[in-house]
mmCIF file of C-alpha atoms in Angstrom:
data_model
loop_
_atom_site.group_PDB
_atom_site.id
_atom_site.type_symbol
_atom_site.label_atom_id
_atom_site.label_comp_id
_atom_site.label_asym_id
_atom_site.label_seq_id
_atom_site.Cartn_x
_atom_site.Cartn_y
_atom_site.Cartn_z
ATOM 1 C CA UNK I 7 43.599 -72.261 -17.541
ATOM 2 C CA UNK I 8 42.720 -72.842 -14.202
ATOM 3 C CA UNK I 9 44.173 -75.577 -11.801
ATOM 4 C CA UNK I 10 42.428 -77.396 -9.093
ATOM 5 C CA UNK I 11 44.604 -78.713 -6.071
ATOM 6 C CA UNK I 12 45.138 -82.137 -6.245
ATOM 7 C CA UNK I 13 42.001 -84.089 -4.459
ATOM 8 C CA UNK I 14 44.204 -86.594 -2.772
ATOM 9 C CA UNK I 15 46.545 -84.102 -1.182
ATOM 10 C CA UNK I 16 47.428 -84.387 2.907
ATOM 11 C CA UNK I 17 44.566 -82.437 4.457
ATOM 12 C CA UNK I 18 42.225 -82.175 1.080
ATOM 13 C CA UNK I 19 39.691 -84.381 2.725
ATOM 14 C CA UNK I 20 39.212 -81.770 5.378
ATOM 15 C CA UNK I 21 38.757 -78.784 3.373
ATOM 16 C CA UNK I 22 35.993 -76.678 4.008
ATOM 17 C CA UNK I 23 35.971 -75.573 -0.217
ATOM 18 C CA UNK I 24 38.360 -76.461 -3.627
ATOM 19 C CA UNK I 25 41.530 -74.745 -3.341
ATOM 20 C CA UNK I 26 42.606 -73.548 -6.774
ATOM 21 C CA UNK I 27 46.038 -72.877 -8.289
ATOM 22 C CA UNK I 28 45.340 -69.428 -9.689
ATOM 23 C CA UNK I 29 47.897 -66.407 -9.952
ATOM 24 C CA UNK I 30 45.368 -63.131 -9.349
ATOM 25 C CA UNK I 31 47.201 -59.966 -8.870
ATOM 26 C CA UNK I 32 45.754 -58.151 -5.555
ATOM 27 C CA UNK I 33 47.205 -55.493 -3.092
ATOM 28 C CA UNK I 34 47.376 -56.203 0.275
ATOM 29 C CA UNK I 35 47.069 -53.506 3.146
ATOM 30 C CA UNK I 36 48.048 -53.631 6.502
ATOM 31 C CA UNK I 37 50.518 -53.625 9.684
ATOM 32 C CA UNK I 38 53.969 -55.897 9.550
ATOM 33 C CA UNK I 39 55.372 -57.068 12.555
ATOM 34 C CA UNK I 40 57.638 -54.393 13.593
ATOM 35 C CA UNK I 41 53.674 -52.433 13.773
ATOM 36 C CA UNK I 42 54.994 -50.410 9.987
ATOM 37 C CA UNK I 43 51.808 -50.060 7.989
ATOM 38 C CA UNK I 44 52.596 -50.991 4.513
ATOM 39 C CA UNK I 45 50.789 -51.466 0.896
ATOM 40 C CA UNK I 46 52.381 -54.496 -1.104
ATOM 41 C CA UNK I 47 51.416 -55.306 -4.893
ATOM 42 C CA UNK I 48 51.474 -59.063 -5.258
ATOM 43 C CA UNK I 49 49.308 -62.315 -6.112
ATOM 44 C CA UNK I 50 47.687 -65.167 -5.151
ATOM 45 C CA UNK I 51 49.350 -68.511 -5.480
ATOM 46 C CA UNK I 52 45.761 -70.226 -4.303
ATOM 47 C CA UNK I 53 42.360 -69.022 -4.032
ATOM 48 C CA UNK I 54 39.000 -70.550 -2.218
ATOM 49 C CA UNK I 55 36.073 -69.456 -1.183
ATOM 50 C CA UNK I 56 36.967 -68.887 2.584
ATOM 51 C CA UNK I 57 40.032 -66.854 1.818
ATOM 52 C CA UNK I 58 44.242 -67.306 -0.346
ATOM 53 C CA UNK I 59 47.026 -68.196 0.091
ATOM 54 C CA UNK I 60 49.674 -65.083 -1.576
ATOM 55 C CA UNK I 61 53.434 -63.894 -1.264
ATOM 56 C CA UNK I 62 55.068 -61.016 0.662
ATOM 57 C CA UNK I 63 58.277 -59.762 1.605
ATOM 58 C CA UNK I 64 56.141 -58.433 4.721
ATOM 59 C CA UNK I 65 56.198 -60.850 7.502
ATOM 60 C CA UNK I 66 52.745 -60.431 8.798
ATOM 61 C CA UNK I 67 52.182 -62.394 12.106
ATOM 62 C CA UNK I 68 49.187 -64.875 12.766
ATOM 63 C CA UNK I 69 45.858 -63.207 13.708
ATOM 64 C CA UNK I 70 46.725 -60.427 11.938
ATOM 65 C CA UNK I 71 43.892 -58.493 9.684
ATOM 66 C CA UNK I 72 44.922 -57.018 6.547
ATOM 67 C CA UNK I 73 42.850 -55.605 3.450
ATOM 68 C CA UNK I 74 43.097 -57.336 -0.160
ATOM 69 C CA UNK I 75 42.381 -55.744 -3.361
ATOM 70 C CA UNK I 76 41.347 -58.248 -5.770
ATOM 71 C CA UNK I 77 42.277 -56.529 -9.044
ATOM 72 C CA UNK I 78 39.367 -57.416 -12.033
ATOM 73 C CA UNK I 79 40.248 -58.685 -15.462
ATOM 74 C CA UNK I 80 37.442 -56.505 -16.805
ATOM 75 C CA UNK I 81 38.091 -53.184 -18.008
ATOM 76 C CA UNK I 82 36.447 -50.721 -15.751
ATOM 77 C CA UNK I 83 35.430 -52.179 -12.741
ATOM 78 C CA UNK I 84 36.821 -50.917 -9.840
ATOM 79 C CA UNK I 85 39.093 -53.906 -7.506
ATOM 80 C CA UNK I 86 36.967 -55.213 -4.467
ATOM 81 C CA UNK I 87 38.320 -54.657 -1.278
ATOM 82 C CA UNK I 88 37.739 -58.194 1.150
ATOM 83 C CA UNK I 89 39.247 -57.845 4.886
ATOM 84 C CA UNK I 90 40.468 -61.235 6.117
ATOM 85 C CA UNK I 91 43.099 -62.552 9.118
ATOM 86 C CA UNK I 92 45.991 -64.241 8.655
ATOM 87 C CA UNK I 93 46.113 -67.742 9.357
ATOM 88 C CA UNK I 94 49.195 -69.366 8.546
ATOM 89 C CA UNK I 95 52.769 -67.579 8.042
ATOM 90 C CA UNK I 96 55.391 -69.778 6.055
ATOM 91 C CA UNK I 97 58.356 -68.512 5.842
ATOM 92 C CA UNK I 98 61.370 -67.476 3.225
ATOM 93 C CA UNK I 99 63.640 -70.683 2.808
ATOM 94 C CA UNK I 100 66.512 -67.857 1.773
ATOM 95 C CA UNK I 101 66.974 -64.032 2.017
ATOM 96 C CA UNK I 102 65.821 -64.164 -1.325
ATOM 97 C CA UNK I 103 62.355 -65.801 -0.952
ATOM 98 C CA UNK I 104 59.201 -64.367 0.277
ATOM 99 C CA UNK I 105 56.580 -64.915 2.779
ATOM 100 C CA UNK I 106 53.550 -67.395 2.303
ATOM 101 C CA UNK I 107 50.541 -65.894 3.882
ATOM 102 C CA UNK I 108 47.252 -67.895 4.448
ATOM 103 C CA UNK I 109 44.357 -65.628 4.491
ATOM 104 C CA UNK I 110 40.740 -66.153 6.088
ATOM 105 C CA UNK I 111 37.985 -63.427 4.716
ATOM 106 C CA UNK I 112 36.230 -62.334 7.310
ATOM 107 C CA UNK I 113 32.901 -62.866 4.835
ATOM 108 C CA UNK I 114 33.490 -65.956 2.060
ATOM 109 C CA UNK I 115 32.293 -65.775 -1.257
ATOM 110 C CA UNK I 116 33.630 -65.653 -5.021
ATOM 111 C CA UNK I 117 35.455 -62.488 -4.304
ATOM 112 C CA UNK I 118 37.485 -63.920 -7.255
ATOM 113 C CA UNK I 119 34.670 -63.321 -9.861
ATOM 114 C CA UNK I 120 35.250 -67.033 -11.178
ATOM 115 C CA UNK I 121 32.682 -67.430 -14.129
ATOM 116 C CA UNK I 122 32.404 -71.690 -12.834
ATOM 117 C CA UNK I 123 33.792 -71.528 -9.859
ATOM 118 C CA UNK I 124 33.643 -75.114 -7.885
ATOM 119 C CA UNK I 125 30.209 -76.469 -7.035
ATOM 120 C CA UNK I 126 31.319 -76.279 -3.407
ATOM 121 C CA UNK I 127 31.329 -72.757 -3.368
ATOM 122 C CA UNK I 128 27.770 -72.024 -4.343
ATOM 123 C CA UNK I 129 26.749 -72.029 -1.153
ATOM 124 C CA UNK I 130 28.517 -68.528 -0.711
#
């Protein structure tokens, strides 16, 4: 089942694309902020066209660029690598929680391999 963001959310009208609820495992590749490359399995908590939103227990500082495997549901197919900058860091209420991290691809497009993804993404 997939979930759309609620429409009348604070900001919605200002979205570029439909942000949707979706858990997709991916890997995520890059430099923290002490400048320690690392390689972190996790997922997506939202997905658009333009980029995610996913959780780490890297704190990965604004501007940032990182790689993201998106892994593929279908047997056989290789994950596709997307490169994209970090936009937006929220961080761990508790030394328990994790990072949210607000990616921007650097190229949009269903990188998510949605079989109906939102009409507002056809353009990509």
């Amino acid at each position: 089942m997939t979930e759309f963001e609620d429409p009348k959310a604070p900001g919605a009208e200002k979205r570029r694309s439909t942000r949707i609820i979706k858990s997709v495992p991916i890997t995520v590749t890059g430099t923290d902020a002490l400048g320690q490359e690392f390689r972190e399995s996790t997922h997506t908590v939202m997905i658009n066209c333009y980029g995610c939103k996913y959780q780490s227990v890297h704190y990965v500082p604004k501007s940032t660029h990182v790689s993201i495997d998106v892994h593929r549901t279908h047997k056989g197919l290789a994950p596709r690598t997307v490169r994209g900058r970090v936009i937006w860091v929220q961080r761990p209420r508790s030394y328990q929680d994790v990072y949210h991290i607000g990616l921007e691809f650097e190229v949009a497009g269903n990188v998510w391999s949605l079989a109906s993804p939102p009409a507002d993404w056809f353009p990509f």
